[in-house]
Backbone as a printed PyTorch tensor [residue, N CA C, xyz], in Angstrom:
tensor([[[-45.8080,  17.5410, -50.8080],
         [-44.9220,  17.4380, -49.6510],
         [-43.5260,  17.0140, -50.1000]],

        [[-42.5230,  17.7140, -49.5710],
         [-41.1410,  17.3270, -49.8680],
         [-40.2800,  17.4330, -48.6200]],

        [[-39.4230,  16.4360, -48.4620],
         [-38.3480,  16.4820, -47.4820],
         [-37.0650,  16.2190, -48.2560]],

        [[-36.1870,  17.1990, -48.2980],
         [-34.9840,  17.1020, -49.1200],
         [-33.7580,  17.1880, -48.2280]],

        [[-33.0470,  16.0490, -48.1270],
         [-31.8360,  16.0010, -47.3070],
         [-30.6220,  16.4500, -48.1110]],

        [[-29.6630,  16.9840, -47.4080],
         [-28.3840,  17.3540, -48.0140],
         [-27.3030,  17.3090, -46.9430]],

        [[-26.0460,  17.3060, -47.4020],
         [-24.9320,  17.3750, -46.4670],
         [-24.1850,  16.0770, -46.2490]],

        [[-24.6540,  14.9930, -46.8530],
         [-23.9480,  13.7380, -46.7130],
         [-22.6370,  13.7390, -47.4930]],

        [[-21.8640,  12.6700, -47.2950],
         [-20.6040,  12.5700, -48.0090],
         [-19.6590,  11.6060, -47.3440]],

        [[-18.4090,  11.6890, -47.7540],
         [-17.3470,  10.8410, -47.2240],
         [-16.5450,  11.6330, -46.1980]],

        [[-16.3290,  11.0330, -45.0360],
         [-15.5870,  11.7030, -43.9750],
         [-14.7240,  10.6650, -43.2670]],

        [[-13.6060,  11.1140, -42.7470],
         [-12.7170,  10.2170, -42.0200],
         [-13.2300,   9.9750, -40.6030]],

        [[-12.8810,   8.8350, -40.0250],
         [-13.2550,   8.5890, -38.6210],
         [-12.7830,   9.7290, -37.7290]],

        [[-13.6710,  10.1190, -36.8070],
         [-13.3910,  11.2440, -35.9370],
         [-13.8280,  12.5790, -36.4890]],

        [[-14.2390,  12.6010, -37.7320],
         [-14.6510,  13.8400, -38.3650],
         [-16.0990,  14.2020, -38.0780]],

        [[-16.5550,  15.2690, -38.7260],
         [-17.9020,  15.7940, -38.5060],
         [-18.6120,  16.0390, -39.8310]],

        [[-19.9150,  15.9490, -39.7820],
         [-20.7780,  16.3310, -40.9020],
         [-22.0400,  16.9620, -40.3230]],

        [[-22.6490,  17.8390, -41.1140],
         [-23.9340,  18.4100, -40.7320],
         [-24.9350,  18.1280, -41.8370]],

        [[-25.9670,  17.3870, -41.5090],
         [-27.0450,  17.1090, -42.4560],
         [-28.1420,  18.1460, -42.2870]],

        [[-28.7670,  18.4790, -43.4060],
         [-29.9180,  19.3840, -43.4040],
         [-31.0830,  18.7020, -44.0940]],

        [[-32.2790,  19.0650, -43.6780],
         [-33.5010,  18.5590, -44.3110],
         [-34.4580,  19.7220, -44.4680]],

        [[-34.6860,  20.1120, -45.7070],
         [-35.6090,  21.2050, -46.0170],
         [-36.9840,  20.6290, -46.2800]],

        [[-37.9760,  21.1120, -45.5380],
         [-39.3430,  20.5990, -45.6410],
         [-40.2460,  21.6060, -46.3290]],

        [[-41.2290,  21.0840, -47.0470],
         [-42.2160,  21.9550, -47.6780],
         [-43.5190,  21.1920, -47.8820]],

        [[-44.6140,  21.9270, -47.9760],
         [-45.8860,  21.3130, -48.2970],
         [-46.7410,  20.8860, -47.1130]],

        [[-46.2690,  21.1470, -45.9000],
         [-47.0600,  20.8350, -44.7100],
         [-46.6170,  21.7910, -43.5980]],

        [[-47.4190,  21.9260, -42.5390],
         [-47.0930,  22.8800, -41.4670],
         [-45.9560,  22.3610, -40.5920]],

        [[-44.7490,  22.5900, -41.0730],
         [-43.5370,  22.0330, -40.4660],
         [-43.4550,  22.2900, -38.9640]],

        [[-43.7350,  23.5090, -38.5330],
         [-43.5220,  23.8620, -37.1320],
         [-44.4580,  23.1150, -36.1900]],

        [[-45.5070,  22.5220, -36.7260],
         [-46.5060,  21.8500, -35.8890],
         [-46.1890,  20.3800, -35.6320]],

        [[-45.1060,  19.9000, -36.2260],
         [-44.8210,  18.4660, -36.1460],
         [-43.4120,  18.1760, -35.6590]],

        [[-43.3100,  17.1060, -34.8860],
         [-42.0010,  16.5850, -34.5510],
         [-41.3150,  16.0300, -35.7900]],

        [[-40.0040,  16.0800, -35.7780],
         [-39.2150,  15.5910, -36.9040],
         [-38.1540,  14.6320, -36.3860]],

        [[-37.7230,  13.7380, -37.2530],
         [-36.7480,  12.7300, -36.8550],
         [-35.7460,  12.4620, -37.9620]],

        [[-34.6070,  11.9530, -37.5530],
         [-33.6210,  11.4020, -38.4760],
         [-33.5200,   9.9020, -38.1990]],

        [[-33.5460,   9.1170, -39.2750],
         [-33.3300,   7.6800, -39.2120],
         [-32.1320,   7.3480, -40.0960]],

        [[-31.6170,   6.1550, -39.9200],
         [-30.5560,   5.6970, -40.8180],
         [-30.7170,   4.2010, -41.0690]],

        [[-30.1680,   3.7900, -42.2090],
         [-30.1890,   2.3760, -42.5670],
         [-28.8710,   2.0040, -43.2050]],

        [[-28.1920,   1.0730, -42.5700],
         [-26.9390,   0.5540, -43.0990],
         [-27.2300,  -0.6960, -43.9220]],

        [[-26.3440,  -1.0550, -44.8480],
         [-26.5610,  -2.2500, -45.6760],
         [-26.7710,  -3.4900, -44.8190]],

        [[-27.8560,  -4.2130, -45.1080],
         [-28.1380,  -5.4430, -44.3970],
         [-28.7290,  -5.2660, -43.0190]],

        [[-29.0120,  -4.0230, -42.6380],
         [-29.5680,  -3.7680, -41.3150],
         [-30.9110,  -3.0750, -41.4180]],

        [[-31.6790,  -3.1430, -40.3330],
         [-32.9650,  -2.4660, -40.2970],
         [-32.7710,  -0.9640, -40.1000]],

        [[-33.7610,  -0.2150, -40.5470],
         [-33.7350,   1.2280, -40.3240],
         [-33.8620,   1.4970, -38.8310]],

        [[-33.0710,   2.4290, -38.3200],
         [-33.0910,   2.7340, -36.8950],
         [-33.2190,   4.2360, -36.6570]],

        [[-33.8390,   4.5770, -35.5410],
         [-33.9760,   5.9700, -35.1570],
         [-32.6340,   6.5130, -34.7010]],

        [[-32.2530,   7.6520, -35.2520],
         [-31.0310,   8.3280, -34.8430],
         [-31.3470,   9.4140, -33.8150]],

        [[-32.3060,  10.2640, -34.1530],
         [-32.6440,  11.3790, -33.2710],
         [-34.0120,  11.9340, -33.6350]],

        [[-34.6840,  12.5300, -32.6450],
         [-35.9690,  13.1670, -32.8780],
         [-36.0440,  14.4780, -32.1090]],

        [[-36.8920,  15.3760, -32.6180],
         [-37.0840,  16.6630, -31.9520],
         [-38.5630,  17.0160, -32.0100]],

        [[-39.1070,  17.4800, -30.8950],
         [-40.5310,  17.7770, -30.8300],
         [-40.8500,  19.0580, -31.5880]],

        [[-42.1570,  19.3080, -31.7270],
         [-42.6040,  20.4050, -32.5780],
         [-42.3070,  21.7760, -31.9830]],

        [[-42.7380,  22.0210, -30.7790],
         [-42.6820,  23.3790, -30.2340],
         [-41.6330,  23.5560, -29.1530]],

        [[-41.5680,  22.5930, -28.2390],
         [-40.6440,  22.7380, -27.1150],
         [-39.2150,  22.3770, -27.4760]],

        [[-39.0560,  21.6840, -28.5990],
         [-37.7050,  21.3220, -29.0090],
         [-37.0820,  20.2310, -28.1690]],

        [[-37.9060,  19.4490, -27.5030],
         [-37.3760,  18.3250, -26.7250],
         [-36.7760,  17.3120, -27.6890]],

        [[-35.6010,  16.8090, -27.3430],
         [-34.8850,  15.9010, -28.2260],
         [-34.7340,  14.5160, -27.6060]],

        [[-34.5530,  13.5420, -28.4700],
         [-34.2290,  12.1870, -28.0260],
         [-33.2780,  11.5750, -29.0370]],

        [[-32.4450,  10.6560, -28.5670],
         [-31.3870,  10.0880, -29.4020],
         [-31.2990,   8.5720, -29.2370]],

        [[-30.8710,   7.9240, -30.3150],
         [-30.5310,   6.5220, -30.2130],
         [-29.2920,   6.3510, -29.3450]],

        [[-29.2050,   5.2240, -28.6580],
         [-28.1030,   5.0100, -27.7170],
         [-26.7390,   5.1140, -28.3940]],

        [[-26.6630,   4.6910, -29.6410],
         [-25.3600,   4.6310, -30.3100],
         [-24.8210,   6.0100, -30.6950]],

        [[-25.6530,   7.0340, -30.6470],
         [-25.2050,   8.3680, -31.0740],
         [-25.2460,   9.4020, -29.9610]],

        [[-25.7390,   9.0100, -28.7940],
         [-25.8400,   9.9680, -27.6910],
         [-24.4660,  10.5580, -27.3580]],

        [[-24.4460,  11.8740, -27.1950],
         [-23.1990,  12.5620, -26.8770],
         [-22.3590,  12.9180, -28.0850]],

        [[-22.7290,  12.4040, -29.2610],
         [-21.9660,  12.6990, -30.4870],
         [-22.7900,  13.4660, -31.5110]],

        [[-24.0890,  13.1910, -31.5720],
         [-24.9650,  13.8130, -32.5560],
         [-25.8990,  14.7950, -31.8610]],

        [[-26.2840,  15.8470, -32.5850],
         [-27.2190,  16.8380, -32.0700],
         [-28.2460,  17.1720, -33.1470]],

        [[-29.5210,  17.0210, -32.8000],
         [-30.5990,  17.4040, -33.7170],
         [-31.1010,  18.7850, -33.3250]],

        [[-31.4320,  19.5840, -34.3260],
         [-31.9950,  20.9090, -34.0710],
         [-32.9300,  21.2600, -35.2130]],

        [[-33.7020,  22.3210, -35.0250],
         [-34.6250,  22.7430, -36.0750],
         [-34.7060,  24.2560, -36.1080]],

        [[-34.9960,  24.7730, -37.2960],
         [-35.2480,  26.1920, -37.5020],
         [-36.6110,  26.2970, -38.1660]],

        [[-37.6210,  26.6120, -37.3780],
         [-38.9820,  26.6430, -37.9160],
         [-39.1670,  27.7820, -38.9240]],

        [[-38.3830,  28.8300, -38.8010],
         [-38.4800,  29.9290, -39.7670],
         [-38.0080,  29.4940, -41.1540]],

        [[-37.1110,  28.5240, -41.1840],
         [-36.5760,  28.0260, -42.4530],
         [-37.1480,  26.6660, -42.8370]],

        [[-38.0690,  26.1430, -42.0420],
         [-38.6460,  24.8130, -42.3090],
         [-37.5530,  23.7700, -42.5130]],

        [[-36.5700,  23.8030, -41.6450],
         [-35.4140,  22.9410, -41.8040],
         [-35.0490,  22.2760, -40.4760]],

        [[-34.6870,  21.0080, -40.5680],
         [-34.1710,  20.2700, -39.4160],
         [-32.7490,  19.8410, -39.7440]],

        [[-31.9020,  19.8570, -38.7230],
         [-30.4770,  19.5870, -38.8990],
         [-30.0530,  18.3990, -38.0460]],

        [[-28.9590,  17.7810, -38.4630],
         [-28.3120,  16.7560, -37.6540],
         [-26.8050,  17.0220, -37.6870]],

        [[-26.2880,  17.5030, -36.5780],
         [-24.8490,  17.7000, -36.4420],
         [-24.2360,  16.4100, -35.9270]],

        [[-23.2990,  15.8690, -36.6860],
         [-22.6970,  14.5820, -36.3470],
         [-21.1960,  14.7840, -36.1000]],

        [[-20.7750,  14.5230, -34.8850],
         [-19.3740,  14.6610, -34.4970],
         [-18.7980,  13.3110, -34.1080]],

        [[-17.4840,  13.2500, -34.0720],
         [-16.7820,  12.0230, -33.6620],
         [-17.3110,  10.8160, -34.4170]],

        [[-17.4230,  10.9690, -35.7130],
         [-18.0160,   9.9110, -36.5420],
         [-17.1690,   8.6490, -36.5180]],

        [[-17.8730,   7.5220, -36.5720],
         [-17.2500,   6.2100, -36.5560],
         [-17.6340,   5.4610, -37.8320]],

        [[-16.8630,   4.4350, -38.1440],
         [-17.1740,   3.6360, -39.3230],
         [-18.5850,   3.0630, -39.2520]],

        [[-19.0240,   2.7230, -38.0620],
         [-20.3620,   2.1320, -37.9050],
         [-21.4920,   3.1390, -38.0780]],

        [[-21.1590,   4.4110, -38.2380],
         [-22.1730,   5.4150, -38.5650],
         [-22.4810,   5.4430, -40.0680]],

        [[-21.7330,   4.6990, -40.8470],
         [-21.9610,   4.6440, -42.2940],
         [-23.3490,   4.0990, -42.5830]],

        [[-24.1390,   4.8620, -43.3180],
         [-25.5210,   4.4820, -43.6030],
         [-26.1290,   5.5320, -44.5270]],

        [[-27.3220,   5.2300, -45.0110],
         [-28.1500,   6.2470, -45.6470],
         [-28.9970,   6.8770, -44.5490]],

        [[-28.9550,   8.1940, -44.4760],
         [-29.6800,   8.9330, -43.4460],
         [-30.9440,   9.5480, -44.0520]],

        [[-32.0580,   9.3410, -43.3530],
         [-33.3530,   9.7920, -43.8320],
         [-33.9680,  10.7900, -42.8570]],

        [[-34.5230,  11.8320, -43.4080],
         [-35.3190,  12.7810, -42.6520],
         [-36.7710,  12.3040, -42.6800]],

        [[-37.4870,  12.4780, -41.5670],
         [-38.8610,  11.9860, -41.5110],
         [-39.7360,  12.8610, -40.6340]],

        [[-40.9980,  12.9450, -41.0230],
         [-42.0480,  13.4650, -40.1570],
         [-42.8870,  12.2500, -39.7800]],

        [[-42.5930,  11.6040, -38.6730],
         [-43.2100,  10.3140, -38.3780],
         [-44.7430,  10.3650, -38.2690]],

        [[-45.2670,  11.4440, -37.6960],
         [-46.7130,  11.5060, -37.5040],
         [-47.4800,  11.5590, -38.8240]],

        [[-46.8350,  12.0540, -39.8600],
         [-47.4650,  12.1430, -41.1790],
         [-46.9080,  11.0810, -42.1290]],

        [[-45.9580,  10.2860, -41.6500],
         [-45.3150,   9.2640, -42.4830],
         [-44.7160,   9.8670, -43.7470]],

        [[-44.0670,  11.0140, -43.5780],
         [-43.3470,  11.6350, -44.6850],
         [-41.8680,  11.2700, -44.5550]],

        [[-41.2500,  10.9690, -45.6960],
         [-39.8400,  10.5750, -45.6980],
         [-39.1130,  11.2970, -46.8320]],

        [[-37.8630,  11.6140, -46.5890],
         [-37.0090,  12.1260, -47.6380],
         [-36.4040,  10.9860, -48.4400]],

        [[-35.5970,  11.3670, -49.4470],
         [-35.0170,  10.3550, -50.3180],
         [-33.7410,   9.7490, -49.7410]],

        [[-33.2030,  10.3840, -48.7150],
         [-32.0090,   9.8610, -48.0670],
         [-30.7400,  10.4950, -48.5890]],

        [[-29.7380,  10.5440, -47.7230],
         [-28.4170,  11.0280, -48.1150],
         [-27.3670,  10.0790, -47.5300]],

        [[-26.4000,   9.7300, -48.3540],
         [-25.3970,   8.7430, -47.9500],
         [-24.3270,   9.3960, -47.0850]],

        [[-24.0310,   8.7590, -45.9640],
         [-22.9030,   9.1460, -45.1170],
         [-21.9510,   7.9570, -45.0480]],

        [[-20.7190,   8.1780, -45.4370],
         [-19.7080,   7.1410, -45.4050],
         [-18.5450,   7.6020, -44.5480]],

        [[-18.2270,   6.8120, -43.5310],
         [-17.1160,   7.1380, -42.6310],
         [-16.0090,   6.1170, -42.8810]],

        [[-14.9360,   6.5900, -43.4610],
         [-13.8590,   5.6790, -43.8520],
         [-12.5600,   6.4460, -43.9960]],

        [[-11.4710,   5.7690, -43.6980],
         [-10.1560,   6.3760, -43.8990],
         [ -9.5930,   5.9910, -45.2650]]])
């Protein structure tokens, strides 16, 4: 099983980034997927989740209206579009299949001028 995140980096406040998570080794389309993040000195928190088939989404309060989670089951990939980024969005972002307790290695997002 692998979850491989990509797309992190350094961006200025107000900017955008798109994270991708390529999954392999399990029936991706059958499971809900989530993005979590962890900032230095803070607990890991849920950013966004998307259900397996219906594509129902949910978001953490701090990112509602700015971030969008989506998935492409044909590509076994889940995305996180992040707009209007703020300094407080700086964290390591992790892709996860919570029901199977699968986690990626994380990708760093830094929002700074």
